Coordinates of C-alpha atoms in Angstrom, one line a residue:
M1 CA -2.8 -12.6 15.3
S2 CA -2.9 -11.0 12.0
L3 CA -3.6 -7.2 11.7
Q4 CA -6.9 -7.0 9.6
I5 CA -8.4 -3.7 8.0
A6 CA -11.9 -5.1 7.2
T7 CA -13.6 -2.6 4.6
S8 CA -15.8 -3.0 1.9
D9 CA -13.6 -1.3 -0.4
I10 CA -10.3 -1.8 0.2
R11 CA -9.0 1.0 -2.5
Q12 CA -8.5 3.6 -0.4
T13 CA -6.6 1.6 2.0
L14 CA -4.2 0.3 -0.8
K15 CA -4.0 3.9 -2.0
V16 CA -2.8 5.2 1.3
F17 CA -0.5 2.5 2.1
S18 CA 1.1 2.2 -1.6
W19 CA 1.4 6.2 -1.8
A20 CA 3.0 6.2 1.7
R21 CA 5.6 3.5 0.7
A22 CA 6.2 5.0 -2.7
Q23 CA 7.0 8.7 -0.8
H24 CA 9.4 6.4 1.8
L25 CA 11.2 4.6 -1.0
L26 CA 11.9 7.8 -3.5
R27 CA 13.0 9.7 -0.3
C28 CA 15.4 6.5 0.7
R29 CA 16.8 6.6 -3.0
G30 CA 17.1 10.3 -3.3
Y31 CA 14.8 10.8 -5.7
P32 CA 12.3 13.8 -5.8
V33 CA 8.7 12.9 -4.2
S34 CA 5.9 13.4 -6.9
F35 CA 2.8 11.9 -8.0
A36 CA 4.4 10.9 -11.1
G37 CA 7.4 9.5 -9.2
A38 CA 5.4 7.4 -7.0
A39 CA 3.5 6.1 -9.9
A40 CA 6.7 5.1 -12.1
L41 CA 7.6 3.2 -8.9
V42 CA 4.6 1.0 -8.3
A43 CA 4.7 0.5 -12.0
A44 CA 8.0 -0.9 -12.3
E45 CA 8.1 -2.9 -8.7
T46 CA 4.7 -4.4 -9.0
G47 CA 4.2 -4.9 -13.1
I48 CA 1.4 -2.8 -13.0
R49 CA 0.8 -0.7 -16.3
G50 CA 1.5 2.9 -15.3
T51 CA -1.7 4.3 -16.0
R52 CA -3.3 1.7 -13.7
A53 CA -0.7 2.4 -11.0
A54 CA -1.3 6.3 -11.2
A55 CA -5.3 5.4 -11.2
A56 CA -4.7 3.2 -8.1
L57 CA -2.6 5.9 -6.4
S58 CA -5.2 8.3 -7.1
G59 CA -8.1 6.1 -5.8
G60 CA -9.6 5.2 -8.6
F61 CA -10.8 2.1 -10.4
S62 CA -8.5 -0.7 -10.3
S63 CA -9.0 -4.4 -11.1
A64 CA -8.6 -7.4 -8.6
D65 CA -5.2 -8.2 -10.0
T66 CA -3.9 -4.6 -9.4
Q67 CA -5.3 -4.9 -5.9
A68 CA -3.8 -8.0 -5.2
R69 CA -0.5 -6.7 -6.6
L70 CA -0.5 -3.5 -4.6
A71 CA -1.3 -5.5 -1.5
A72 CA 1.4 -7.8 -2.0
W73 CA 3.9 -4.9 -2.8
N74 CA 2.9 -3.5 0.9
G75 CA 3.5 -6.6 2.6
L76 CA -0.1 -7.6 2.8
S77 CA -2.7 -9.6 1.3
I78 CA -6.3 -9.9 0.3
K79 CA -8.9 -12.2 1.8
Q80 CA -12.7 -12.7 2.4
K81 CA -14.3 -12.3 5.7
H82 CA -18.2 -12.6 5.7
G83 CA -18.0 -12.0 1.8
E84 CA -16.1 -9.0 2.0
P85 CA -12.5 -8.2 1.2
V86 CA -10.3 -7.6 4.0
L87 CA -6.2 -6.7 3.7
V88 CA -4.1 -9.2 6.1
A89 CA -0.5 -9.2 7.3
D90 CA 1.2 -11.3 5.2
P91 CA 4.5 -12.8 7.5
D92 CA 6.1 -14.1 4.6
A93 CA 6.3 -10.5 3.1
D94 CA 9.6 -8.7 2.9
F95 CA 8.3 -5.5 4.1
E96 CA 9.1 -3.7 7.4
R97 CA 10.2 -6.6 9.5
G98 CA 9.1 -6.1 13.5
S99 CA 11.0 -7.1 16.3
G100 CA 8.8 -10.6 16.6
G101 CA 9.8 -11.0 12.8
G102 CA 6.7 -10.6 11.1
A103 CA 5.4 -7.8 8.6
V104 CA 4.4 -5.3 10.2
P105 CA 2.8 -2.3 8.1
V106 CA 2.1 0.7 9.8
S107 CA -2.1 1.0 10.5
I108 CA -4.0 3.5 8.3
E109 CA -4.1 5.9 10.6
E110 CA -0.2 6.3 10.9
A111 CA 0.0 6.1 7.3
Q112 CA -2.2 9.4 6.7
R113 CA -0.4 10.8 9.8
R114 CA 3.0 10.4 7.9
L115 CA 1.2 11.5 4.9
E116 CA -0.1 14.9 6.2
R117 CA 3.1 15.4 8.2
G118 CA 5.3 14.5 5.1
I119 CA 7.3 11.7 6.8
A120 CA 6.2 8.7 4.9

């Protein structure tokens, strides 16, 4: 069974997942956590232009290509369900492997909790 996050607008979900992952990676690498640093990291690791990465992290407009790249960076893929985009855990992604071997991105609620507590 795959994790699905169904919403008609997945930008907010990608924003939270991406910001949480960027914070985590910056901390793990010993860099200060800042919005500019997170945007630069996302841009460097996904190939998304810096201005688009910053827009996506602030919840602004992002193209289908940007959304797909952010989803992949977070161990997710974008699928269609009943004509609406959904985010699905990608078991082939190399991101936070779970004990069962599949990709296990944290839930949107857990990501938000981590952001609020500064432990992403």
